[in-house]
Amino acid sequence: MIPAAFEYYRPTDMAGVIALLQEHGDDARVIAGGHSLIPMMKLRMAEVPHLIDLQGIPGLSEITVADGEIRIGAMTTQHDIINSAPLADVAPIMKEAALQIADPQVRYMGTVGGNVANGDPGNDMPGLMQCLDAQFHLTGPDGDRSVDARDFYEAAYMTDREDEEVLTAVTFAAPQGGYAYEKQKRKIGDYATAAAAVQISKTDGKVAAASIAMTNLSDTPIWSEAAGDALLGSACDEAAVKAAVKAMLGDIDPTEDNRGPVAFKRHVAGIVLGRAIARAWSRA
């Protein structure tokens, strides 16, 4: 449980981070909260000769809400999300999801940027960000660029981020209507067996818009456009919910592991999504 030897850096600006990444290439990694990387290093499943800590970079831990847009700095912790009243007012699904991540000790240190950037299919924030149609903001040697969350994930632990880029913030429009983040897990602190993020808006008693994303049911988070489309124009009755669940099941591709066989995961996914739709509709 002791990591291999490494050099530790704590730069005070993003230029310093990028310079270190360019200098050391594949031998360097950035660390935010550390709850993904440090355990891998301690188990010797990852060897990082050069570790670059982002804690010394100012301005990466801010939450701003202005003109209908929300911006969350990459170093914002899950604890910060839970305790931000302005964020809870405009995007309560963020607090609902953050409260279901791990335990209080982890939430005090675990960051939004770390949760979305490393491409772990079991993390909660990537699917949620797809549900919210968020944009990820990256800084690298060639400047800044943005990537849609729905285009960011390529495979397990593989994303659109280049090796010399750092994710600095996520932004999204303030969501409208009802919301729910529903998660089934084996025990407190565990990754989801299945989780669903749902946003639904209502007009004249019918679904006007719906966004649905699933977590830990494929090697990437899954934004199920077909599941959302199945709800459009309906009153979220039993038939519409069944159609949405069927569409979602056509999009996911779970694998058997210690959380259960494929058939069990698909069953849980359907239950979780049905509950999330019902709760989001009740809040719409």
GROMACS .gro file of C-alpha atoms in nm:
model
  284
    1MET     CA    1   0.000   0.000   0.000
    2ILE     CA    2   0.296   0.231  -0.058
    3PRO     CA    3   0.331   0.403  -0.396
    4ALA     CA    4   0.648   0.401  -0.599
    5ALA     CA    5   0.876   0.703  -0.559
    6PHE     CA    6   0.765   1.018  -0.740
    7GLU     CA    7   0.850   1.385  -0.775
    8TYR     CA    8   0.584   1.622  -0.640
    9TYR     CA    9   0.507   1.963  -0.791
   10ARG     CA   10   0.267   2.235  -0.677
   11PRO     CA   11   0.267   2.509  -0.943
   12THR     CA   12   0.087   2.837  -0.878
   13ASP     CA   13  -0.049   2.901  -1.228
   14MET     CA   14  -0.179   2.703  -1.523
   15ALA     CA   15   0.122   2.796  -1.735
   16GLY     CA   16   0.340   2.614  -1.483
   17VAL     CA   17   0.116   2.306  -1.501
   18ILE     CA   18   0.128   2.296  -1.881
   19ALA     CA   19   0.507   2.344  -1.881
   20LEU     CA   20   0.551   2.046  -1.649
   21LEU     CA   21   0.320   1.831  -1.862
   22GLN     CA   22   0.518   1.922  -2.172
   23GLU     CA   23   0.851   1.855  -1.999
   24HIS     CA   24   0.765   1.514  -1.856
   25GLY     CA   25   0.511   1.383  -2.108
   26ASP     CA   26   0.360   1.044  -2.024
   27ASP     CA   27   0.550   1.033  -1.695
   28ALA     CA   28   0.344   1.319  -1.550
   29ARG     CA   29  -0.012   1.330  -1.415
   30VAL     CA   30  -0.216   1.608  -1.258
   31ILE     CA   31  -0.397   1.545  -0.933
   32ALA     CA   32  -0.711   1.722  -0.816
   33GLY     CA   33  -0.876   1.559  -0.514
   34GLY     CA   34  -0.678   1.238  -0.556
   35HIS     CA   35  -0.952   0.984  -0.488
   36SER     CA   36  -0.905   0.814  -0.824
   37LEU     CA   37  -0.529   0.840  -0.875
   38ILE     CA   38  -0.384   0.793  -0.525
   39PRO     CA   39  -0.544   0.450  -0.462
   40MET     CA   40  -0.415   0.331  -0.800
   41MET     CA   41  -0.065   0.453  -0.708
   42LYS     CA   42  -0.077   0.289  -0.364
   43LEU     CA   43  -0.178  -0.042  -0.518
   44ARG     CA   44   0.103  -0.006  -0.775
   45MET     CA   45  -0.159  -0.023  -1.051
   46ALA     CA   46  -0.034   0.318  -1.167
   47GLU     CA   47   0.323   0.448  -1.150
   48VAL     CA   48   0.352   0.826  -1.180
   49PRO     CA   49   0.710   0.956  -1.169
   50HIS     CA   50   0.593   1.320  -1.172
   51LEU     CA   51   0.280   1.424  -0.981
   52ILE     CA   52   0.142   1.775  -1.041
   53ASP     CA   53  -0.094   1.906  -0.772
   54LEU     CA   54  -0.359   2.157  -0.886
   55GLN     CA   55  -0.438   2.274  -0.532
   56GLY     CA   56  -0.210   2.577  -0.569
   57ILE     CA   57  -0.388   2.716  -0.877
   58PRO     CA   58  -0.622   3.005  -0.786
   59GLY     CA   59  -0.967   3.038  -0.937
   60LEU     CA   60  -1.039   2.671  -0.999
   61SER     CA   61  -1.278   2.625  -0.705
   62GLU     CA   62  -1.545   2.879  -0.788
   63ILE     CA   63  -1.916   2.826  -0.857
   64THR     CA   64  -2.079   3.107  -1.052
   65VAL     CA   65  -2.439   3.147  -1.162
   66ALA     CA   66  -2.508   3.432  -1.404
   67ASP     CA   67  -2.747   3.498  -1.692
   68GLY     CA   68  -2.886   3.146  -1.682
   69GLU     CA   69  -2.544   2.977  -1.707
   70ILE     CA   70  -2.366   2.781  -1.437
   71ARG     CA   71  -1.988   2.752  -1.422
   72ILE     CA   72  -1.818   2.512  -1.182
   73GLY     CA   73  -1.440   2.518  -1.145
   74ALA     CA   74  -1.263   2.186  -1.177
   75MET     CA   75  -1.130   2.195  -0.820
   76THR     CA   76  -1.476   2.246  -0.671
   77THR     CA   77  -1.537   1.962  -0.426
   78GLN     CA   78  -1.852   1.757  -0.387
   79HIS     CA   79  -1.883   1.918  -0.042
   80ASP     CA   80  -1.881   2.261  -0.211
   81ILE     CA   81  -2.156   2.145  -0.447
   82ILE     CA   82  -2.372   2.025  -0.158
   83ASN     CA   83  -2.333   2.348   0.037
   84SER     CA   84  -2.376   2.600  -0.246
   85ALA     CA   85  -2.716   2.765  -0.199
   86PRO     CA   86  -2.705   2.950  -0.534
   87LEU     CA   87  -2.633   2.624  -0.717
   88ALA     CA   88  -2.905   2.437  -0.528
   89ASP     CA   89  -3.154   2.707  -0.629
   90VAL     CA   90  -3.091   2.673  -1.004
   91ALA     CA   91  -2.965   2.314  -1.043
   92PRO     CA   92  -3.078   2.105  -0.744
   93ILE     CA   93  -2.991   1.783  -0.926
   94MET     CA   94  -2.624   1.863  -0.863
   95LYS     CA   95  -2.672   1.848  -0.486
   96GLU     CA   96  -2.891   1.539  -0.511
   97ALA     CA   97  -2.620   1.355  -0.706
   98ALA     CA   98  -2.327   1.479  -0.496
   99LEU     CA   99  -2.493   1.355  -0.177
  100GLN     CA  100  -2.487   1.003  -0.322
  101ILE     CA  101  -2.116   1.002  -0.401
  102ALA     CA  102  -1.908   0.789  -0.163
  103ASP     CA  103  -1.909   0.930   0.193
  104PRO     CA  104  -1.847   1.268   0.364
  105GLN     CA  105  -1.470   1.213   0.391
  106VAL     CA  106  -1.441   1.154   0.018
  107ARG     CA  107  -1.677   1.440  -0.066
  108TYR     CA  108  -1.460   1.685   0.129
  109MET     CA  109  -1.170   1.619  -0.112
  110GLY     CA  110  -1.317   1.466  -0.428
  111THR     CA  111  -1.354   1.726  -0.704
  112VAL     CA  112  -1.588   1.777  -0.996
  113GLY     CA  113  -1.295   1.801  -1.237
  114GLY     CA  114  -1.137   1.480  -1.117
  115ASN     CA  115  -1.468   1.300  -1.130
  116VAL     CA  116  -1.538   1.390  -1.493
  117ALA     CA  117  -1.187   1.401  -1.640
  118ASN     CA  118  -1.045   1.053  -1.584
  119GLY     CA  119  -1.310   0.862  -1.778
  120ASP     CA  120  -1.405   0.613  -1.507
  121PRO     CA  121  -1.744   0.470  -1.617
  122GLY     CA  122  -1.842   0.424  -1.252
  123ASN     CA  123  -1.815   0.793  -1.162
  124ASP     CA  124  -2.141   0.978  -1.105
  125MET     CA  125  -2.070   1.321  -1.254
  126PRO     CA  126  -1.999   1.220  -1.618
  127GLY     CA  127  -2.350   1.086  -1.678
  128LEU     CA  128  -2.503   1.377  -1.493
  129MET     CA  129  -2.308   1.623  -1.708
  130GLN     CA  130  -2.434   1.448  -2.020
  131CYS     CA  131  -2.790   1.475  -1.891
  132LEU     CA  132  -2.735   1.850  -1.840
  133ASP     CA  133  -2.568   1.888  -2.183
  134ALA     CA  134  -2.262   2.041  -2.016
  135GLN     CA  135  -1.946   2.164  -2.180
  136PHE     CA  136  -1.599   2.079  -2.049
  137HIS     CA  137  -1.333   2.350  -2.070
  138LEU     CA  138  -0.975   2.242  -2.133
  139THR     CA  139  -0.648   2.434  -2.126
  140GLY     CA  140  -0.337   2.316  -2.307
  141PRO     CA  141  -0.026   2.435  -2.494
  142ASP     CA  142  -0.242   2.558  -2.783
  143GLY     CA  143  -0.481   2.754  -2.561
  144ASP     CA  144  -0.834   2.688  -2.444
  145ARG     CA  145  -1.107   2.477  -2.601
  146SER     CA  146  -1.446   2.335  -2.506
  147VAL     CA  147  -1.589   1.986  -2.560
  148ASP     CA  148  -1.949   1.876  -2.518
  149ALA     CA  149  -1.984   1.626  -2.234
  150ARG     CA  150  -2.179   1.402  -2.472
  151ASP     CA  151  -1.875   1.385  -2.704
  152PHE     CA  152  -1.601   1.365  -2.439
  153TYR     CA  153  -1.599   0.995  -2.346
  154GLU     CA  154  -1.452   0.745  -2.593
  155ALA     CA  155  -1.402   0.428  -2.382
  156ALA     CA  156  -1.325   0.336  -2.024
  157TYR     CA  157  -1.056   0.580  -1.903
  158MET     CA  158  -1.021   0.722  -2.255
  159THR     CA  159  -1.149   1.072  -2.329
  160ASP     CA  160  -1.107   1.354  -2.578
  161ARG     CA  161  -0.861   1.529  -2.344
  162GLU     CA  162  -0.504   1.541  -2.478
  163ASP     CA  163  -0.219   1.436  -2.248
  164GLU     CA  164  -0.095   1.794  -2.212
  165GLU     CA  165  -0.439   1.942  -2.145
  166VAL     CA  166  -0.605   2.012  -1.810
  167LEU     CA  167  -0.979   2.027  -1.751
  168THR     CA  168  -1.042   2.361  -1.578
  169ALA     CA  169  -1.421   2.401  -1.558
  170VAL     CA  170  -1.762   2.271  -1.658
  171THR     CA  171  -2.048   2.492  -1.772
  172PHE     CA  172  -2.414   2.428  -1.849
  173ALA     CA  173  -2.740   2.616  -1.885
  174ALA     CA  174  -2.960   2.621  -1.577
  175PRO     CA  175  -3.187   2.317  -1.618
  176GLN     CA  176  -3.564   2.357  -1.634
  177GLY     CA  177  -3.841   2.144  -1.486
  178GLY     CA  178  -3.821   1.838  -1.265
  179TYR     CA  179  -3.511   1.640  -1.185
  180ALA     CA  180  -3.391   1.320  -1.021
  181TYR     CA  181  -3.067   1.133  -0.966
  182GLU     CA  182  -3.142   0.774  -0.870
  183LYS     CA  183  -2.861   0.535  -0.773
  184GLN     CA  184  -2.851   0.171  -0.671
  185LYS     CA  185  -2.535   0.050  -0.502
  186ARG     CA  186  -2.429  -0.244  -0.287
  187LYS     CA  187  -2.331  -0.033   0.014
  188ILE     CA  188  -2.259   0.324   0.117
  189GLY     CA  189  -1.947   0.450  -0.057
  190ASP     CA  190  -1.966   0.207  -0.347
  191TYR     CA  191  -1.988   0.283  -0.716
  192ALA     CA  192  -2.333   0.246  -0.868
  193THR     CA  193  -2.459  -0.085  -0.991
  194ALA     CA  194  -2.677   0.145  -1.201
  195ALA     CA  195  -2.767   0.512  -1.179
  196ALA     CA  196  -2.995   0.742  -1.377
  197ALA     CA  197  -2.997   1.120  -1.418
  198VAL     CA  198  -3.324   1.264  -1.546
  199GLN     CA  199  -3.444   1.615  -1.628
  200ILE     CA  200  -3.804   1.665  -1.744
  201SER     CA  201  -3.995   1.982  -1.830
  202LYS     CA  202  -4.374   1.994  -1.856
  203THR     CA  203  -4.616   2.198  -2.068
  204ASP     CA  204  -4.995   2.159  -2.041
  205GLY     CA  205  -4.956   1.834  -1.851
  206LYS     CA  206  -4.731   1.677  -2.116
  207VAL     CA  207  -4.359   1.618  -2.138
  208ALA     CA  208  -4.209   1.908  -2.332
  209ALA     CA  209  -3.845   1.800  -2.300
  210ALA     CA  210  -3.662   1.509  -2.138
  211SER     CA  211  -3.296   1.423  -2.092
  212ILE     CA  212  -3.181   1.085  -1.958
  213ALA     CA  213  -2.831   0.956  -1.885
  214MET     CA  214  -2.715   0.630  -1.728
  215THR     CA  215  -2.406   0.549  -1.522
  216ASN     CA  216  -2.186   0.236  -1.495
  217LEU     CA  217  -2.383   0.038  -1.751
  218SER     CA  218  -2.133   0.058  -2.039
  219ASP     CA  219  -1.767   0.148  -2.075
  220THR     CA  220  -1.875   0.512  -2.098
  221PRO     CA  221  -2.167   0.705  -1.952
  222ILE     CA  222  -2.470   0.678  -2.177
  223TRP     CA  223  -2.691   0.971  -2.276
  224SER     CA  224  -2.999   0.792  -2.408
  225GLU     CA  225  -3.159   1.028  -2.657
  226ALA     CA  226  -3.408   0.758  -2.753
  227ALA     CA  227  -3.525   0.719  -2.394
  228GLY     CA  228  -3.590   1.091  -2.364
  229ASP     CA  229  -3.771   1.097  -2.698
  230ALA     CA  230  -3.999   0.815  -2.581
  231LEU     CA  231  -4.139   1.045  -2.313
  232LEU     CA  232  -4.202   1.348  -2.534
  233GLY     CA  233  -4.567   1.447  -2.562
  234SER     CA  234  -4.678   1.193  -2.303
  235ALA     CA  235  -4.820   1.243  -1.957
  236CYS     CA  236  -4.545   1.014  -1.823
  237ASP     CA  237  -4.795   0.733  -1.792
  238GLU     CA  238  -4.698   0.370  -1.748
  239ALA     CA  239  -4.677   0.301  -2.120
  240ALA     CA  240  -4.447   0.599  -2.181
  241VAL     CA  241  -4.218   0.502  -1.895
  242LYS     CA  242  -4.198   0.144  -2.023
  243ALA     CA  243  -4.111   0.276  -2.369
  244ALA     CA  244  -3.837   0.495  -2.223
  245VAL     CA  245  -3.693   0.205  -2.025
  246LYS     CA  246  -3.699  -0.018  -2.334
  247ALA     CA  247  -3.519   0.247  -2.537
  248MET     CA  248  -3.257   0.293  -2.264
  249LEU     CA  249  -3.195  -0.083  -2.245
  250GLY     CA  250  -3.119  -0.076  -2.616
  251ASP     CA  251  -2.844   0.181  -2.558
  252ILE     CA  252  -2.654   0.029  -2.265
  253ASP     CA  253  -2.401  -0.255  -2.275
  254PRO     CA  254  -2.323  -0.373  -1.919
  255THR     CA  255  -2.067  -0.640  -1.839
  256GLU     CA  256  -2.064  -0.898  -1.563
  257ASP     CA  257  -1.852  -0.817  -1.259
  258ASN     CA  258  -1.870  -0.832  -0.880
  259ARG     CA  259  -2.181  -0.613  -0.887
  260GLY     CA  260  -2.374  -0.883  -1.069
  261PRO     CA  261  -2.440  -1.056  -1.402
  262VAL     CA  262  -2.559  -0.870  -1.709
  263ALA     CA  263  -2.925  -0.970  -1.667
  264PHE     CA  264  -2.929  -0.836  -1.311
  265LYS     CA  265  -2.770  -0.506  -1.414
  266ARG     CA  266  -3.022  -0.458  -1.693
  267HIS     CA  267  -3.306  -0.530  -1.451
  268VAL     CA  268  -3.167  -0.280  -1.199
  269ALA     CA  269  -3.117  -0.020  -1.474
  270GLY     CA  270  -3.486  -0.043  -1.566
  271ILE     CA  271  -3.599  -0.011  -1.204
  272VAL     CA  272  -3.366   0.282  -1.136
  273LEU     CA  273  -3.473   0.470  -1.449
  274GLY     CA  274  -3.843   0.414  -1.377
  275ARG     CA  275  -3.802   0.557  -1.028
  276ALA     CA  276  -3.601   0.854  -1.156
  277ILE     CA  277  -3.860   0.939  -1.421
  278ALA     CA  278  -4.143   0.921  -1.166
  279ARG     CA  279  -3.962   1.149  -0.924
  280ALA     CA  280  -3.855   1.398  -1.190
  281TRP     CA  281  -4.211   1.410  -1.326
  282SER     CA  282  -4.352   1.472  -0.977
  283ARG     CA  283  -4.119   1.772  -0.947
  284ALA     CA  284  -4.178   1.911  -1.296
   0.00000   0.00000   0.00000
